[in-house]
Structures are given as C-alpha cells and as structure tokens.
C-alpha cells in the first residue's frame, strides 16, 4: 500500500493500523492524523517524532510508562501487545534461564524505583546481553538524560514498527 492508500484510509482504519506504533499510545497517531495528506511513511514518522518532542516532560514520561517491563510478568502471562511480544522474543527474552529472569526483575525494579518509568530500549536492535549491560549502565544516568535516551529508543521502536507494518502479513499490514 502506498502513501495515497494510507491517505485514503478512514480515521478508524488508520488508527487500527498505526495505533500501536508507539506502545499503547494510540493518542499519538490520532494526534498526527490532522497532518494528512502525508507525503510518505517517513513523513508520518517525522510528525510522530515532532509530536513527542512537543510534549511536556510529564507527557514523555507518560509514554515511557505505557511500556511493559522487558522480561516482565506480562511476557510470562502472554499479556503483551503483539509488537512487544515479537520484540522481546527477538531479543531473546522468551528464552531466559530462571537466574536471568530474576536478574532482569531486580534490575527493572531498581530502575523503576530510580526513574519512575520502566527501562525502554529498542529490543529488536539489541540482544538480551546488550540490554542487561545497558540497563545496568543507565542506572547511573542523570534522570533528565535518561528520559531523553529512553524517548530516543521509543522513536527507534516506532521506526521499526512502521517498517514492519509494510512488510508483515498481519491483519494490520498496509
Ligand atoms: N523495547 C521494545 N519493545 C519494548 C517494550 O515493549 N517494552 C520495553 N520496556 N522496551 C521495549
């Protein structure tokens, strides 16, 4: 489907397809809808990025808080979104040893206690080893720098989800 077809979608269909490009934040594609006609998928992505940047820090933190923990309880109970499930599987989190699960749980708790939002990283671009190392390292960051790093990761996740929409055979495919 090319951009003309995207521009021809109803608002409801647009949201059905793009609703989770930022995890559990359909308000973001809902907000960029006003910028139609889009010139390309990259144009949609740029509007999403601008919208996120325009939010106050509380809004950015809100986006981060919509993300589930990596290797958390929702992964085990099968309660993740399909996107998050796939990303966590790609990074190797569906295949953890019990000791790795407890290590991730304890790092996630420490991180959330320090920053007030879950650790977010583009799981498709990292292995579980990279992620554990990065999580540990980020615990030493200043809160504002950490929020900015995490929002950068949200944008990377969004870019890959948008690319995936084009390629996948899912009901959401373009
Ligand atoms: N990185 C990619 N997907 C996710 C996710 O669903 N949660 C978190 N915390 N990080 C991610």
Coordinates of C-alpha atoms and ligand atoms in Angstrom, one line a residue:
X1 CA 0.0 0.0 0.0
X2 CA 1.5 3.3 -1.0
X3 CA 1.0 6.6 0.8
X4 CA -2.0 7.5 -1.3
X5 CA -3.7 4.5 0.1
X6 CA -2.7 5.5 3.6
X7 CA -4.2 8.9 3.0
X8 CA -7.4 7.4 1.8
X9 CA -7.9 5.3 5.0
X10 CA -10.7 6.2 7.3
X11 CA -9.6 7.6 10.6
X12 CA -10.7 4.3 12.3
X13 CA -8.7 2.2 9.8
X14 CA -5.7 4.5 10.1
X15 CA -5.8 4.0 13.9
X16 CA -6.3 0.3 13.5
X17 CA -3.1 0.1 11.5
X18 CA -0.9 2.7 13.2
X19 CA -2.4 2.6 16.7
X20 CA 0.4 0.8 18.4
X21 CA 3.5 2.2 16.6
X22 CA 4.2 3.8 20.0
X23 CA 3.4 1.2 22.6
X24 CA -0.2 1.6 23.9
X25 CA -0.3 5.2 22.9
X26 CA -2.9 5.4 20.1
X27 CA -3.4 9.1 21.0
X28 CA -0.1 9.8 19.1
X29 CA -1.2 8.5 15.7
X30 CA -4.6 10.0 16.5
X31 CA -2.9 13.4 17.0
X32 CA -0.9 13.3 13.8
X33 CA -3.9 12.4 11.7
X34 CA -4.5 16.2 11.3
X35 CA -1.4 16.4 9.2
X36 CA -2.9 14.5 6.3
X37 CA -2.2 14.2 3.4
X38 CA 1.1 12.6 4.3
X39 CA 3.9 12.6 1.7
X40 CA 5.4 9.3 2.8
X41 CA 5.6 6.9 5.8
X42 CA 8.8 8.8 6.8
X43 CA 6.6 11.9 6.9
X44 CA 4.2 10.2 9.4
X45 CA 7.2 9.1 11.4
X46 CA 8.5 12.7 11.4
X47 CA 5.1 14.0 12.6
X48 CA 5.1 11.4 15.4
X49 CA 8.6 12.4 16.4
X50 CA 7.7 16.2 16.5
X51 CA 4.5 15.4 18.5
X52 CA 6.5 13.5 21.1
X53 CA 9.1 16.3 21.2
X54 CA 6.3 18.9 21.8
X55 CA 5.1 17.1 24.9
X56 CA 6.0 18.4 28.4
X57 CA 8.4 16.1 30.3
X58 CA 5.4 14.6 32.2
X59 CA 3.9 13.6 28.8
X60 CA 7.1 12.0 27.7
X61 CA 7.3 10.1 31.0
X62 CA 3.7 9.0 30.4
X63 CA 4.7 7.5 27.1
X64 CA 7.6 5.6 28.8
X65 CA 5.2 4.3 31.5
X66 CA 3.0 2.8 28.8
X67 CA 5.8 0.3 28.0
X68 CA 5.8 -3.1 29.7
X69 CA 8.9 -4.4 31.5
X70 CA 11.3 -6.3 29.4
X71 CA 11.2 -9.9 30.6
X72 CA 8.4 -8.9 33.0
X73 CA 5.3 -10.7 34.2
X74 CA 3.2 -9.7 31.1
X75 CA 5.7 -11.6 28.9
X76 CA 5.2 -14.7 31.1
X77 CA 1.5 -14.4 31.2
X78 CA 1.1 -13.7 27.5
X79 CA -0.4 -10.3 28.1
X80 CA 1.9 -8.2 25.9
X81 CA 0.9 -6.5 22.7
X82 CA 1.8 -8.5 19.6
X83 CA 4.5 -5.9 18.8
X84 CA 6.1 -6.1 22.2
X85 CA 5.9 -9.9 22.3
X86 CA 7.7 -10.1 19.0
X87 CA 10.4 -7.6 20.1
X88 CA 11.0 -9.3 23.4
X89 CA 11.2 -12.6 21.6
X90 CA 13.7 -11.2 19.0
X91 CA 16.0 -10.0 21.8
X92 CA 15.9 -13.5 23.4
X93 CA 13.7 -12.7 26.4
X94 CA 11.3 -15.6 25.7
X95 CA 14.2 -18.0 26.3
X96 CA 15.7 -16.9 29.6
X97 CA 17.1 -19.1 32.3
X98 CA 15.4 -18.6 35.7
X99 CA 18.5 -16.8 37.0
X100 CA 18.3 -14.3 34.1
X101 CA 14.6 -13.8 34.8
X102 CA 15.4 -12.8 38.4
X103 CA 18.3 -10.7 37.3
X104 CA 16.1 -8.7 34.9
X105 CA 13.3 -8.4 37.5
X106 CA 15.6 -7.0 40.1
X107 CA 17.3 -4.6 37.6
X108 CA 13.9 -3.5 36.3
X109 CA 12.7 -2.8 39.9
X110 CA 15.8 -0.8 40.7
X111 CA 15.5 1.2 37.5
X112 CA 11.8 2.0 38.1
X113 CA 12.5 3.0 41.6
X114 CA 15.2 5.4 40.5
X115 CA 13.4 6.9 37.4
X116 CA 9.7 6.3 37.9
X117 CA 9.3 4.6 34.5
X118 CA 10.3 1.3 33.0
X119 CA 13.6 0.7 31.2
X120 CA 12.9 1.1 27.4
X121 CA 15.3 0.1 24.7
X122 CA 14.8 -0.9 21.1
X123 CA 14.8 -4.6 21.8
X124 CA 15.0 -5.5 18.1
X125 CA 18.4 -3.8 17.8
X126 CA 19.9 -5.5 20.9
X127 CA 20.5 -8.9 22.4
X128 CA 19.4 -9.7 25.9
X129 CA 23.1 -9.4 26.9
X130 CA 23.4 -5.9 25.4
X131 CA 20.1 -5.0 27.1
X132 CA 21.2 -6.2 30.6
X133 CA 24.5 -4.4 30.2
X134 CA 22.8 -1.2 29.1
X135 CA 20.2 -1.4 31.9
X136 CA 22.9 -1.6 34.5
X137 CA 24.8 1.3 32.9
X138 CA 21.8 3.5 32.6
X139 CA 21.1 3.2 36.3
X140 CA 24.0 5.6 36.8
X141 CA 22.5 8.3 34.5
X142 CA 21.1 11.6 35.4
X143 CA 17.2 11.4 35.3
X144 CA 16.8 14.1 32.5
X145 CA 19.5 12.4 30.4
X146 CA 17.9 9.0 31.0
X147 CA 14.4 10.2 30.0
X148 CA 15.9 11.7 26.8
X149 CA 17.7 8.4 26.0
X150 CA 14.6 6.4 26.6
X151 CA 12.5 8.7 24.3
X152 CA 15.1 8.2 21.6
X153 CA 14.6 4.5 21.9
X154 CA 10.8 4.9 21.7
X155 CA 11.4 6.6 18.3
X156 CA 13.6 3.8 17.1
X157 CA 11.0 1.2 18.2
X158 CA 8.4 3.3 16.3
X159 CA 10.5 3.4 13.1
X160 CA 10.9 -0.4 13.1
X161 CA 7.2 -1.0 13.8
X162 CA 6.3 1.3 10.9
X163 CA 8.7 -0.6 8.7
X164 CA 7.2 -3.9 9.9
X165 CA 3.7 -2.7 9.0
X166 CA 4.7 -2.5 5.4
X167 CA 6.2 -6.0 5.4
X168 CA 4.1 -8.1 7.6
X169 CA 1.2 -10.4 6.7
X170 CA -0.6 -9.4 9.8
X171 CA -4.2 -8.1 9.7
X172 CA -2.5 -4.7 10.2
X173 CA -0.5 -4.9 7.0
X174 CA -0.6 -2.0 4.7
Ligands
LIG1 N1 11.7 -2.3 23.6 C1 11.0 -2.8 22.6 N2 9.8 -3.1 23.0 C2 9.7 -2.8 24.3 C3 8.7 -3.0 25.2 O1 7.6 -3.4 24.9 N3 9.0 -2.6 26.5 C4 10.2 -2.1 26.8 N4 10.4 -1.8 28.1 N5 11.2 -1.9 26.0 C5 10.9 -2.3 24.7

